[in-house]
PDB file of C-alpha atoms in Angstrom:
ATOM      1  CA  MET A   1       0.674   2.941 -31.490  1.00 53.00           C
ATOM      2  CA  LEU A   2      -0.121   0.571 -28.499  1.00 54.00           C
ATOM      3  CA  TYR A   3       3.506   1.454 -27.180  1.00 57.00           C
ATOM      4  CA  LYS A   4       2.688   5.095 -27.043  1.00 55.00           C
ATOM      5  CA  ILE A   5      -0.678   4.539 -25.134  1.00 54.00           C
ATOM      6  CA  ILE A   6       0.731   2.140 -22.409  1.00 58.00           C
ATOM      7  CA  ASN A   7       4.037   3.996 -21.517  1.00 60.00           C
ATOM      8  CA  ILE A   8       4.399   2.376 -18.125  1.00 68.00           C
ATOM      9  CA  ARG A   9       7.780   0.945 -17.261  1.00 78.00           C
ATOM     10  CA  LEU A  10       8.533  -2.378 -15.776  1.00 84.00           C
ATOM     11  CA  SER A  11      10.274  -1.333 -12.802  1.00 85.00           C
ATOM     12  CA  ILE A  12       7.257   0.751 -11.933  1.00 87.00           C
ATOM     13  CA  ILE A  13       4.887  -2.147 -12.415  1.00 90.00           C
ATOM     14  CA  ILE A  14       7.025  -4.476 -10.175  1.00 91.00           C
ATOM     15  CA  ALA A  15       7.509  -1.982  -7.441  1.00 91.00           C
ATOM     16  CA  LEU A  16       3.613  -1.283  -7.480  1.00 92.00           C
ATOM     17  CA  ALA A  17       3.030  -5.032  -7.402  1.00 94.00           C
ATOM     18  CA  ILE A  18       5.338  -5.682  -4.343  1.00 95.00           C
ATOM     19  CA  ALA A  19       4.023  -2.507  -2.549  1.00 94.00           C
ATOM     20  CA  LEU A  20       0.420  -3.462  -2.936  1.00 94.00           C
ATOM     21  CA  SER A  21       0.985  -7.059  -1.956  1.00 95.00           C
ATOM     22  CA  VAL A  22       2.902  -6.046   1.039  1.00 93.00           C
ATOM     23  CA  SER A  23       0.044  -3.579   2.035  1.00 94.00           C
ATOM     24  CA  TYR A  24      -2.609  -6.485   1.250  1.00 93.00           C
ATOM     25  CA  TYR A  25      -0.782  -8.945   3.581  1.00 93.00           C
ATOM     26  CA  MET A  26      -0.775  -6.280   6.324  1.00 91.00           C
ATOM     27  CA  LEU A  27      -4.385  -5.627   6.088  1.00 92.00           C
ATOM     28  CA  VAL A  28      -5.483  -9.240   5.818  1.00 93.00           C
ATOM     29  CA  ARG A  29      -3.046 -11.344   8.122  1.00 91.00           C
ATOM     30  CA  ASP A  30      -2.509 -10.754  11.731  1.00 87.00           C
ATOM     31  CA  ASN A  31       1.086  -9.926  12.462  1.00 79.00           C
ATOM     32  CA  SER A  32       3.258  -8.249  14.892  1.00 81.00           C
ATOM     33  CA  PHE A  33       2.104  -4.681  14.066  1.00 82.00           C
ATOM     34  CA  HIS A  34      -1.499  -5.278  14.946  1.00 86.00           C
ATOM     35  CA  ALA A  35      -2.505  -3.083  11.734  1.00 88.00           C
ATOM     36  CA  SER A  36      -4.682  -5.757  10.166  1.00 93.00           C
ATOM     37  CA  ILE A  37      -8.571  -5.235   9.785  1.00 94.00           C
ATOM     38  CA  SER A  38      -9.408  -7.984  12.126  1.00 93.00           C
ATOM     39  CA  SER A  39      -7.107  -6.589  14.758  1.00 93.00           C
ATOM     40  CA  ILE A  40      -8.644  -3.274  14.536  1.00 93.00           C
ATOM     41  CA  ILE A  41     -12.037  -4.678  14.705  1.00 93.00           C
ATOM     42  CA  GLN A  42     -11.185  -6.775  17.857  1.00 93.00           C
ATOM     43  CA  TYR A  43      -9.904  -3.793  19.408  1.00 92.00           C
ATOM     44  CA  SER A  44     -12.986  -1.734  18.712  1.00 93.00           C
ATOM     45  CA  GLN A  45     -15.130  -4.256  20.376  1.00 93.00           C
ATOM     46  CA  HIS A  46     -13.729  -3.908  23.694  1.00 94.00           C
ATOM     47  CA  ALA A  47     -14.073   0.047  23.427  1.00 94.00           C
ATOM     48  CA  ASN A  48     -16.960   1.949  24.600  1.00 95.00           C
ATOM     49  CA  VAL A  49     -19.779   2.720  22.169  1.00 96.00           C
ATOM     50  CA  LYS A  50     -18.643   6.230  20.690  1.00 96.00           C
ATOM     51  CA  LYS A  51     -14.961   4.787  20.319  1.00 96.00           C
ATOM     52  CA  HIS A  52     -16.191   1.783  18.621  1.00 95.00           C
ATOM     53  CA  LEU A  53     -18.398   3.831  16.017  1.00 95.00           C
ATOM     54  CA  LEU A  54     -15.455   6.118  15.500  1.00 96.00           C
ATOM     55  CA  ILE A  55     -13.148   3.326  14.803  1.00 95.00           C
ATOM     56  CA  LEU A  56     -15.307   1.498  12.563  1.00 94.00           C
ATOM     57  CA  GLY A  57     -16.422   4.811  10.722  1.00 96.00           C
ATOM     58  CA  LEU A  58     -12.569   5.550  10.073  1.00 97.00           C
ATOM     59  CA  LEU A  59     -11.660   1.982   8.908  1.00 96.00           C
ATOM     60  CA  PRO A  60     -12.543   2.487   5.305  1.00 97.00           C
ATOM     61  CA  ILE A  61     -10.306   5.675   5.306  1.00 97.00           C
ATOM     62  CA  TYR A  62      -7.715   3.716   7.012  1.00 96.00           C
ATOM     63  CA  ILE A  63      -7.793   1.014   4.303  1.00 96.00           C
ATOM     64  CA  GLY A  64      -7.671   3.580   1.589  1.00 96.00           C
ATOM     65  CA  VAL A  65      -4.714   5.452   2.997  1.00 96.00           C
ATOM     66  CA  ILE A  66      -2.818   2.064   3.406  1.00 95.00           C
ATOM     67  CA  ILE A  67      -3.597   1.071  -0.280  1.00 95.00           C
ATOM     68  CA  PHE A  68      -2.824   4.365  -1.885  1.00 96.00           C
ATOM     69  CA  GLY A  69      -0.104   5.101   0.366  1.00 96.00           C
ATOM     70  CA  ALA A  70       1.428   1.838  -0.711  1.00 95.00           C
ATOM     71  CA  ALA A  71       0.935   2.697  -4.429  1.00 94.00           C
ATOM     72  CA  ILE A  72       2.703   6.083  -4.035  1.00 95.00           C
ATOM     73  CA  VAL A  73       5.689   4.239  -2.285  1.00 95.00           C
ATOM     74  CA  GLY A  74       5.606   1.673  -5.011  1.00 93.00           C
ATOM     75  CA  ILE A  75       5.771   4.335  -7.742  1.00 92.00           C
ATOM     76  CA  TYR A  76       8.458   6.430  -6.044  1.00 94.00           C
ATOM     77  CA  LEU A  77      10.622   3.155  -5.563  1.00 92.00           C
ATOM     78  CA  GLY A  78      10.027   2.212  -9.253  1.00 90.00           C
ATOM     79  CA  PHE A  79      11.313   5.664 -10.327  1.00 90.00           C
ATOM     80  CA  THR A  80      14.260   5.534  -8.027  1.00 91.00           C
ATOM     81  CA  VAL A  81      15.319   2.249  -9.181  1.00 88.00           C
ATOM     82  CA  GLU A  82      14.621   3.108 -12.819  1.00 85.00           C
ATOM     83  CA  ASN A  83      16.837   6.296 -12.281  1.00 88.00           C
ATOM     84  CA  LEU A  84      19.507   4.403 -10.345  1.00 87.00           C
ATOM     85  CA  PHE A  85      20.004   1.641 -13.093  1.00 82.00           C
ATOM     86  CA  GLY A  86      19.341   3.993 -16.085  1.00 77.00           C
ATOM     87  CA  LYS A  87      22.183   6.326 -14.913  1.00 65.00           C
ATOM     88  CA  SER A  88      24.444   3.568 -14.380  1.00 57.00           C
ATOM     89  CA  GLY A  89      23.811   1.924 -17.705  1.00 50.00           C
ATOM     90  CA  LYS A  90      24.349   5.187 -19.588  1.00 53.00           C
ATOM     91  CA  LYS A  91      27.887   5.897 -18.124  1.00 51.00           C
TER      92      LYS A  91
END
């Protein structure tokens, strides 16, 4: 009964974990991409008032897009890996 309720495959869980940890790393740590939250806030402090408010207003949307985009990429990669190994295992 529990197997029917939880029908998520291991490859999808692994791909989701990797994709979400990479996106979390990009959001939290400063790196060469300048895509972290602190880099964006530092950039917005040097902008004029309108641009500063616009950047800070769109920051939660940016965070959501990065996290949900990483989840979608993780699910896609999980299905791709599963189909790749599933087809080769059946032959």
